Short mmCIF file of C-alpha atoms in Angstrom, two decimals:
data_model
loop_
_atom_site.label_atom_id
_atom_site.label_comp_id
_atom_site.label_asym_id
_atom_site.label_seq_id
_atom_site.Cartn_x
_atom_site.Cartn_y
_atom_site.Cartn_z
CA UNK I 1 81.74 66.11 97.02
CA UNK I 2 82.91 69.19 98.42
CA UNK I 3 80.93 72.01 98.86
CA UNK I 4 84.07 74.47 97.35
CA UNK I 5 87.03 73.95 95.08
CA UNK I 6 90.07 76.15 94.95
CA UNK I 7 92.50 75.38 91.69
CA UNK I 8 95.52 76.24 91.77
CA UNK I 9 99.18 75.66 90.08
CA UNK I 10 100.92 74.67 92.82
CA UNK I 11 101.10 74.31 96.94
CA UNK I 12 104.47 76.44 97.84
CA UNK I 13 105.54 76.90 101.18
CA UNK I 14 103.85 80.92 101.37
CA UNK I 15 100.73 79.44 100.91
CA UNK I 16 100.13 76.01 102.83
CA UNK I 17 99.05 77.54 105.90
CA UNK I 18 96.35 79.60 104.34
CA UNK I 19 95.02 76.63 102.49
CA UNK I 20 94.97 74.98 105.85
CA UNK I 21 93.11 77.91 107.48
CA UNK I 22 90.75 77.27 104.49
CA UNK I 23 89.88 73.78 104.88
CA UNK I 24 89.05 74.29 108.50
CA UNK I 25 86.33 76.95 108.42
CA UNK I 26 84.79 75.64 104.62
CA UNK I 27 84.08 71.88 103.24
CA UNK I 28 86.64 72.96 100.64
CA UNK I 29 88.96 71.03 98.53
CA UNK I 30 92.25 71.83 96.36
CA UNK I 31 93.43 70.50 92.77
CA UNK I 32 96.94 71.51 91.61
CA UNK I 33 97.71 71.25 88.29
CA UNK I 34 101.19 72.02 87.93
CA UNK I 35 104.36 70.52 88.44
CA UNK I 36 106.61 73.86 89.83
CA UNK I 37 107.94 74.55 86.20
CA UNK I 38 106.76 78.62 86.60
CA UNK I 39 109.23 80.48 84.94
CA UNK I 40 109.53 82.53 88.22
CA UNK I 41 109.81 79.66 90.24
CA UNK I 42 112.75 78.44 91.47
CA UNK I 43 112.81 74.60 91.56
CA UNK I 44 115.22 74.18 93.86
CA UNK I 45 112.48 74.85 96.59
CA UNK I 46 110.29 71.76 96.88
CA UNK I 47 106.61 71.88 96.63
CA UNK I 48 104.46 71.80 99.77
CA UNK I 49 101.81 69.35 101.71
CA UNK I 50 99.44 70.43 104.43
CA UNK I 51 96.60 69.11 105.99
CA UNK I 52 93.67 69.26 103.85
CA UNK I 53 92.10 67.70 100.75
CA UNK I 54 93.97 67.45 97.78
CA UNK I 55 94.68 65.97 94.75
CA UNK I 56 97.71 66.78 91.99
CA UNK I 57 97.02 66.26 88.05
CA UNK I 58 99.08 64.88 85.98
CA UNK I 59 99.49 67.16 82.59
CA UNK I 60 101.84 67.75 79.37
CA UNK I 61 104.01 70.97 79.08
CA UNK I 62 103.94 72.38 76.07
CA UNK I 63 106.94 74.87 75.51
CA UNK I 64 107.67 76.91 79.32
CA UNK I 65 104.28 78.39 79.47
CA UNK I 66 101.44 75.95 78.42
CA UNK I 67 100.50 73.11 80.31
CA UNK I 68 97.61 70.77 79.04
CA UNK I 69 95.43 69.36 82.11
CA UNK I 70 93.08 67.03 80.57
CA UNK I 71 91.59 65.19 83.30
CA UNK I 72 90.74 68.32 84.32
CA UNK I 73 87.83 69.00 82.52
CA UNK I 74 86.47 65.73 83.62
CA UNK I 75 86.14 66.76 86.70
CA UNK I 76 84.93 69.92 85.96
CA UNK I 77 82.24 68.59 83.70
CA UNK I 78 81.21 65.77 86.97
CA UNK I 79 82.01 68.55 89.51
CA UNK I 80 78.86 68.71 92.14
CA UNK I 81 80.52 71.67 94.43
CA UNK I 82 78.76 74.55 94.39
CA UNK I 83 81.50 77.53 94.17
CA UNK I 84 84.64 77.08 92.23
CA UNK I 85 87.84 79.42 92.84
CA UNK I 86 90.50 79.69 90.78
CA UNK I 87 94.18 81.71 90.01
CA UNK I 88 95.02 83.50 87.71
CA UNK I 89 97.66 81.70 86.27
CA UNK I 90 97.26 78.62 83.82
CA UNK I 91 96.55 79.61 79.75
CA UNK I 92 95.00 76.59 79.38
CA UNK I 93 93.38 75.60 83.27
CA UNK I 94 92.10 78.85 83.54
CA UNK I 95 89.92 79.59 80.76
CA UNK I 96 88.98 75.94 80.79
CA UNK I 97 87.70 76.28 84.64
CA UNK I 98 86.07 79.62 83.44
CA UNK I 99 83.96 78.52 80.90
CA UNK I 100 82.91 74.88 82.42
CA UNK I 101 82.10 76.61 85.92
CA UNK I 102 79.50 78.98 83.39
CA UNK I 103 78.09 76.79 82.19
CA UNK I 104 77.42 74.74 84.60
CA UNK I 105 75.97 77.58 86.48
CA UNK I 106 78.64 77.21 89.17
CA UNK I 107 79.62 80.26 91.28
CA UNK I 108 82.65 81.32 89.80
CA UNK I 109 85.85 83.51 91.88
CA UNK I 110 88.39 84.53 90.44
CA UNK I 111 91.82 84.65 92.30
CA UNK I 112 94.78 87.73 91.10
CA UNK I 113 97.27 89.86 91.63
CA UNK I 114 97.44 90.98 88.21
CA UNK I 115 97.24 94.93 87.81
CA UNK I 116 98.87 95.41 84.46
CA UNK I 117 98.08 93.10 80.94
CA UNK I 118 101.21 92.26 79.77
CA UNK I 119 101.86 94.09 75.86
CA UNK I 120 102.97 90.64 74.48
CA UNK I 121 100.85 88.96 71.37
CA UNK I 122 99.59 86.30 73.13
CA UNK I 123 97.78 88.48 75.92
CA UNK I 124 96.95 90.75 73.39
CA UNK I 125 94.86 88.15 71.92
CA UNK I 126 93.83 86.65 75.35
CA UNK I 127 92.75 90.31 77.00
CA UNK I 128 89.28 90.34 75.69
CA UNK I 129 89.05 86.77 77.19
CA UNK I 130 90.69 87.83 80.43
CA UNK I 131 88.08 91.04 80.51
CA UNK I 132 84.97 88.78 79.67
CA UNK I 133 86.56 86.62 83.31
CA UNK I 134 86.99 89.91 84.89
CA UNK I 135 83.65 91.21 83.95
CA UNK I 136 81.78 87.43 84.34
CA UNK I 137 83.17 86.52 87.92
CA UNK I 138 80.97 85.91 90.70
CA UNK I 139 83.43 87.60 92.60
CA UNK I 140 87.50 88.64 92.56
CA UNK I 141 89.53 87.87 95.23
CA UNK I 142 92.85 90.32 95.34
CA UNK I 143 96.62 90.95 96.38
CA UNK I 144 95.81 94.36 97.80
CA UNK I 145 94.55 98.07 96.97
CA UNK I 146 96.13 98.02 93.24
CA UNK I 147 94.94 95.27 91.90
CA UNK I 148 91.49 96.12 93.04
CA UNK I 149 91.98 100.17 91.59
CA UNK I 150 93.00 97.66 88.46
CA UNK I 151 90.38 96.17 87.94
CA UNK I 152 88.00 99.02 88.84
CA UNK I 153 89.42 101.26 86.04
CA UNK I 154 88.10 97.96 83.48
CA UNK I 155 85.09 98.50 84.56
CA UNK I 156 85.01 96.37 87.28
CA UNK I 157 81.68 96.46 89.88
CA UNK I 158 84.00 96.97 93.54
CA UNK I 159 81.32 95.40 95.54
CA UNK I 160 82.24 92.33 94.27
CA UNK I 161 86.61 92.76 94.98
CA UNK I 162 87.75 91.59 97.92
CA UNK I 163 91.46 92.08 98.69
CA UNK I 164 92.77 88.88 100.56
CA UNK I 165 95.86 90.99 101.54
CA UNK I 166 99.08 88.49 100.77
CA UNK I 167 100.35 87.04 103.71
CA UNK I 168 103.81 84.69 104.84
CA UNK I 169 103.98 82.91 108.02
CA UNK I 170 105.53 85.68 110.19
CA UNK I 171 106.17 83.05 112.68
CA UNK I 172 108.87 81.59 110.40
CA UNK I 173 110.54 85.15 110.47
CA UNK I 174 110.18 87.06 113.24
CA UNK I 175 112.30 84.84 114.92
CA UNK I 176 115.51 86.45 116.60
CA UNK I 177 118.20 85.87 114.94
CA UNK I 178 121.62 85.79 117.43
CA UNK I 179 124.49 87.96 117.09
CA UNK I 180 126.89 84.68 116.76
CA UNK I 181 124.84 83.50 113.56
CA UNK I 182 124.97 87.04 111.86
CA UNK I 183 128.75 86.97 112.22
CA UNK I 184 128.87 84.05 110.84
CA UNK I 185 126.94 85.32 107.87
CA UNK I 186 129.20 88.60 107.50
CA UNK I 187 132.07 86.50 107.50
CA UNK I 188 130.69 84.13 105.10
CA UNK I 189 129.74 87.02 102.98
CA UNK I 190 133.24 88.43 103.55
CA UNK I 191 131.77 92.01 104.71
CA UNK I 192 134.31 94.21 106.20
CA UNK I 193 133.21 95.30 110.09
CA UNK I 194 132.72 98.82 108.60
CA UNK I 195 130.96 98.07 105.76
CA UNK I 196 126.90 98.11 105.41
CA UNK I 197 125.05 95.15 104.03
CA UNK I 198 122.29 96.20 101.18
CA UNK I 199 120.64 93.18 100.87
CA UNK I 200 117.72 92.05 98.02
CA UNK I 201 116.04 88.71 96.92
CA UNK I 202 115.24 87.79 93.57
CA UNK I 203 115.23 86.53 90.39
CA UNK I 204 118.48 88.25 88.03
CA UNK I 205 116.34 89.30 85.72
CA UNK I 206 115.34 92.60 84.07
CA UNK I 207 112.14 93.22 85.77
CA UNK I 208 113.67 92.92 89.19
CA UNK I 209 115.81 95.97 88.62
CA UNK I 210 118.69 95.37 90.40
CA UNK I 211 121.03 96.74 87.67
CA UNK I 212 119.01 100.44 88.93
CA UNK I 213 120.61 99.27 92.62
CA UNK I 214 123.84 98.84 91.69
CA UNK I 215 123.64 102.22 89.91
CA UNK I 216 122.32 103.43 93.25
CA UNK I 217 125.14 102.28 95.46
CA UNK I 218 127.40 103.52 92.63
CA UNK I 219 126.29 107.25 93.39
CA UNK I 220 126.82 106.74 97.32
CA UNK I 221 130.48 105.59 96.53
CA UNK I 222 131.90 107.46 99.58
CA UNK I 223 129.64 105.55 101.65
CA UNK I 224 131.16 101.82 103.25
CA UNK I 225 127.89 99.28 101.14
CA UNK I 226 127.92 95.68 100.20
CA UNK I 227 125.51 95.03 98.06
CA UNK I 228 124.16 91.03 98.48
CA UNK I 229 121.89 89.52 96.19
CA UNK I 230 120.46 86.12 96.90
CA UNK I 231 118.98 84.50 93.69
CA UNK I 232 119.96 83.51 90.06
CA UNK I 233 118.75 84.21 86.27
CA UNK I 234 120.62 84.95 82.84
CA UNK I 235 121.26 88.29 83.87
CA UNK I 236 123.96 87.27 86.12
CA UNK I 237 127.38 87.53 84.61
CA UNK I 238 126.24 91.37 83.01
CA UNK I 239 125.53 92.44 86.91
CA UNK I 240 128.87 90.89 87.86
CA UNK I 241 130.11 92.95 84.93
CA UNK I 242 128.68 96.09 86.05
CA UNK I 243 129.11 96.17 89.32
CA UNK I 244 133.28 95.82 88.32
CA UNK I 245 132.79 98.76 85.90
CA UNK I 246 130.92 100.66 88.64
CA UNK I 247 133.51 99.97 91.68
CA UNK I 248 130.31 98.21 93.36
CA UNK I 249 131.10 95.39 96.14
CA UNK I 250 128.52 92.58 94.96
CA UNK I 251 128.12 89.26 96.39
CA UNK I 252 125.72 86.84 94.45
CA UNK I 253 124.47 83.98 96.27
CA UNK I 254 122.62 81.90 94.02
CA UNK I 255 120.34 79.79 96.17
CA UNK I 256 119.98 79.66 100.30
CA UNK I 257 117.55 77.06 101.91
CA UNK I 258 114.01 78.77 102.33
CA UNK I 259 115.28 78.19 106.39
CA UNK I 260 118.48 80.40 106.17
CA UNK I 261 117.14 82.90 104.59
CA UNK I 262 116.15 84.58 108.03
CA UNK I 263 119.84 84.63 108.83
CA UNK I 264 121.04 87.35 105.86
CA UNK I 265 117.45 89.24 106.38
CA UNK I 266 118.82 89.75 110.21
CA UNK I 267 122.40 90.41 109.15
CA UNK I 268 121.20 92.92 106.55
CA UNK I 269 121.42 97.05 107.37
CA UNK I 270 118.73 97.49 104.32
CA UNK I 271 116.76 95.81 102.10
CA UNK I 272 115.57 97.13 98.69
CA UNK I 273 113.53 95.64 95.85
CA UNK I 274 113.96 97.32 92.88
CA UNK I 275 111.63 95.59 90.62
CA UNK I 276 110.58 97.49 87.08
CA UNK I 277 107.64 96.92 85.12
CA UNK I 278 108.31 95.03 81.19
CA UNK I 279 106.59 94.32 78.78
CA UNK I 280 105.81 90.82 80.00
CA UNK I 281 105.58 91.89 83.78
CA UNK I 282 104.51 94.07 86.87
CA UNK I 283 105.48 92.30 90.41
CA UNK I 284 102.16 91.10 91.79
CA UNK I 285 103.09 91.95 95.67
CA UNK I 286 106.58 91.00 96.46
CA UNK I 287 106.39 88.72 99.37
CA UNK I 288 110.10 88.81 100.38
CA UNK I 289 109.00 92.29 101.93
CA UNK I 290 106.76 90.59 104.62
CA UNK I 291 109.81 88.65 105.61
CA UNK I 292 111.99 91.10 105.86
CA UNK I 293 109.74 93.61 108.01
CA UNK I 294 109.55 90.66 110.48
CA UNK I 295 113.51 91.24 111.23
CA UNK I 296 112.70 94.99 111.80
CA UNK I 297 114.75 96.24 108.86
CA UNK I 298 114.58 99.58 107.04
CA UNK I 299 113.05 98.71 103.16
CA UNK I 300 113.25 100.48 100.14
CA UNK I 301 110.72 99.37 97.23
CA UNK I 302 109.82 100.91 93.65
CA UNK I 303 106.15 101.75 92.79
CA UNK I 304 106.52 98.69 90.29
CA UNK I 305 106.41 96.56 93.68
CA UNK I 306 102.77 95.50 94.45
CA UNK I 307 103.63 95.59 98.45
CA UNK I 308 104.94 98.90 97.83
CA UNK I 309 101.48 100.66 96.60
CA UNK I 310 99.14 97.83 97.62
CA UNK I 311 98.73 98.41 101.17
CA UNK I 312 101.35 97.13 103.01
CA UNK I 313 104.46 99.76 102.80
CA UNK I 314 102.89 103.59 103.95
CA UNK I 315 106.12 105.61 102.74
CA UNK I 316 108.19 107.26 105.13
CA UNK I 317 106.77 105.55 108.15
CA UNK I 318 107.06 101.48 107.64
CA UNK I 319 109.57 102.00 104.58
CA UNK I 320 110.12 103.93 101.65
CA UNK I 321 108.66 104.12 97.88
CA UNK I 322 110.15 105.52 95.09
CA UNK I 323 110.14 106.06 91.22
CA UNK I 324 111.03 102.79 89.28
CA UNK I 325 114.25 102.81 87.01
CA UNK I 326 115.27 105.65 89.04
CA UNK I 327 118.81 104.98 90.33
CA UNK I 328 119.37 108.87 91.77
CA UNK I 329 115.67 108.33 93.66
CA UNK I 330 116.79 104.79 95.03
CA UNK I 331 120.25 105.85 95.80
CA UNK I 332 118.43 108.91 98.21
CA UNK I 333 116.83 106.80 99.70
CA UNK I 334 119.24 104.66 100.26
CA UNK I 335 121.25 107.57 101.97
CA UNK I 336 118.59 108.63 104.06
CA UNK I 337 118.30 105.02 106.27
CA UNK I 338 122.60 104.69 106.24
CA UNK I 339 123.18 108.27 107.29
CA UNK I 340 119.69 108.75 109.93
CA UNK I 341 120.22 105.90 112.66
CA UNK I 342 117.10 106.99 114.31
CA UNK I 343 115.40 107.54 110.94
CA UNK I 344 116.19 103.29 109.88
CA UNK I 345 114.86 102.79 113.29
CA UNK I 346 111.78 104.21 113.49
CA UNK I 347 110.99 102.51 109.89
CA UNK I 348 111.97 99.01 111.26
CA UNK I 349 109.82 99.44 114.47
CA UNK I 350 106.84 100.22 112.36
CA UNK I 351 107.64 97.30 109.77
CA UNK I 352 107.62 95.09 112.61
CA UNK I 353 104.35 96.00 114.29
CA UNK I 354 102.58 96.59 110.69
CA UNK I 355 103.62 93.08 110.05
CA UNK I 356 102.39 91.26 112.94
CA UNK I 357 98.14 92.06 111.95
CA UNK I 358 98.91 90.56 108.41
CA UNK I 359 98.03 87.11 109.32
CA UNK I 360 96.79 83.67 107.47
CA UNK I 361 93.16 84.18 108.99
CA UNK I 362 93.12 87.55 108.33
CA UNK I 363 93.57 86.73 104.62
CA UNK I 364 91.66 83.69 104.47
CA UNK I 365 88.73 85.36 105.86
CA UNK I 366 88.49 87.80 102.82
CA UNK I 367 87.92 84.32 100.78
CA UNK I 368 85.42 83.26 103.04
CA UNK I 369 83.77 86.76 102.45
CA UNK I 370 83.61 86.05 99.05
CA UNK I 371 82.27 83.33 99.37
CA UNK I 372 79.60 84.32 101.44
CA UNK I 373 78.84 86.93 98.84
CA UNK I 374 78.38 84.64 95.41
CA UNK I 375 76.32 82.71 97.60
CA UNK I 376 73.75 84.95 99.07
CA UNK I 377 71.77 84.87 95.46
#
């Protein structure tokens, strides 16, 4: 048996290499239990393999957000490892892995980059659960700075937070990009040689924000912007809509291979993610902004971005955060990297070299810290 298990919901491509940083410092195995039907997933992208120990279980989905995992409580309840951690995510594996790892008198860590509760029924119901997790952890393993403030201000002990700072494999996007291929891509786009290409990545939903852009661009009207958005979600045809009633030039791709995606980061003159806080969510971290500070671009990010206050963006020097739903805010800023060549620069430059120290070890080590910590009792 393995000295450490990590359970998860899935293996995506972000996180493979820090699961096989993992398995070669600790005896450490990994048990998925879902099948990649996250709401915020996009299943278009396939689910990941790497080299280490792992095993997938089989489970029934109940509506879009329950999925029953019996087998594993089995092997929970037979379980001889010694330190068990686990996401955040799963209503019923997480709770489940809670309470068997108690009381079995297993180390317990907790994995999240949770840093508001959503105001829905359910997690009404579920917060004095989630705070009993919270308070009952061995130890917390974080996105960055906020989620750790989060948890503090619950009452949280910090000694026992450790911010595993989120991480993509820069080596997949720091790549250079020719100036052939980004033609292509501005004539694929159809982007006129004087125009500049705003570019963001996510879901078309409300708590991504990107109606707020398109307001933004709206108020710099005199200025030549494409705005391109690369993902899909109901709120498509109403952005389409708007961006008509707004004069906006908007290009919706709906899906590019995870391997192209480097091409319209390098073609891009900005990138922005807008992303507002709902009822039902807060972005965690927002790991489309490590990619894109590979390429050296200018970024513009709300305070509802977890990247964006936890530790990775320092405003005015590596990018720029401002007030969510705040079109005027966004659309200075916006104005400020288009208009000040040297300005864009300079915030690239910095993106770039910040970018390069957030690596897989450096992350994986904060784990490894934890669990050094649970098990020095």
């Amino acid at each position: 048996m393995p000295n450490i298990r990590l359970i998860t919901n899935m293996c995506t491509h972000y996180r493979v290499k820090l699961f096989e940083y993992l398995n070669e410092k600790l005896d450490i195995d990994f048990i998925f239990f879902s099948e990649g039907n996250e709401i915020y997933w996009n299943k278009k992208i396939p689910l990941q393999k790497g080299n280490f120990k792992n095993i997938s279980l089989k489970g029934i989905n109940i509506g879009k957000k329950l999925r029953i995992v019996p087998s594993l409580i089995s092997i929970l309840l037979f379980d001889d490892s010694k330190v068990i951690i686990k996401c955040i995510n799963g209503r019923f594996a997480l709770p489940v892995t809670f309470l068997i790892s108690k009381l079995r008198k297993k180390k317990f860590i907790l994995w999240t980059g949770m840093w508001k509760h959503p105001d829905t029924i359910f997690h009404k119901l579920s917060f004095p659960l989630t705070k009993l997790i919270y308070k009952y952890s061995d130890a917390i393993v974080v996105y960055g700075t906020h989620v750790k403030d989060y948890l503090i201000s619950l009452g949280v002990e910090p000694e026992k937070i450790f911010i595993g700072w989120q991480t993509i494999d820069n080596n997949k996007f720091n790549k250079l990009v020719d100036n052939e291929t980004i033609s292509l891509v501005r004539k694929k786009l159809k982007v006129d040689s004087h125009e500049k290409i705003v570019l963001t990545i996510a879901r078309l939903v409300e708590e991504k924000g990107i109606q707020y852009l398109i307001e933004a661009i709206h108020q710099l009207e005199n200025e030549k912007l494409h705005l391109v958005v690369i993902g899909n979600g109901p709120l498509e045809r109403g952005l389409l809509q708007l961006s008509k009633d707004l004069s906006v030039k908007l290009t919706i791709l709906n899906y590019v291979p995870n391997d192209e995606i480097i091409n319209y980061i390098a073609a891009c003159d900005l990138f922005v993610l807008p992303s507002v806080t709902t009822k039902t969510f807060k972005e965690p971290w927002g790991l489309v902004v490590n990619e894109v500070m590979n390429q050296s671009k200018p970024i513009v990010v709300t305070d509802a971005v977890g990247a964006g206050v936890g530790g990775l963006i320092d405003n005015n020097k590596n990018g720029i955060v401002v007030p969510e739903r705040n079109s005027y805010e966004l659309s200075r800023a916006i104005f400020k990297i288009i208009t000040d060549e040297n300005f864009a620069k300079m915030l690239g430059e910095n993106a770039k070299k910040t970018i390069e120290g957030w690596t897989y070890d450096r992350m994986g080590n904060q784990f490894i810290e934890a669990i050094k910590y649970v098990s020095s009792d």
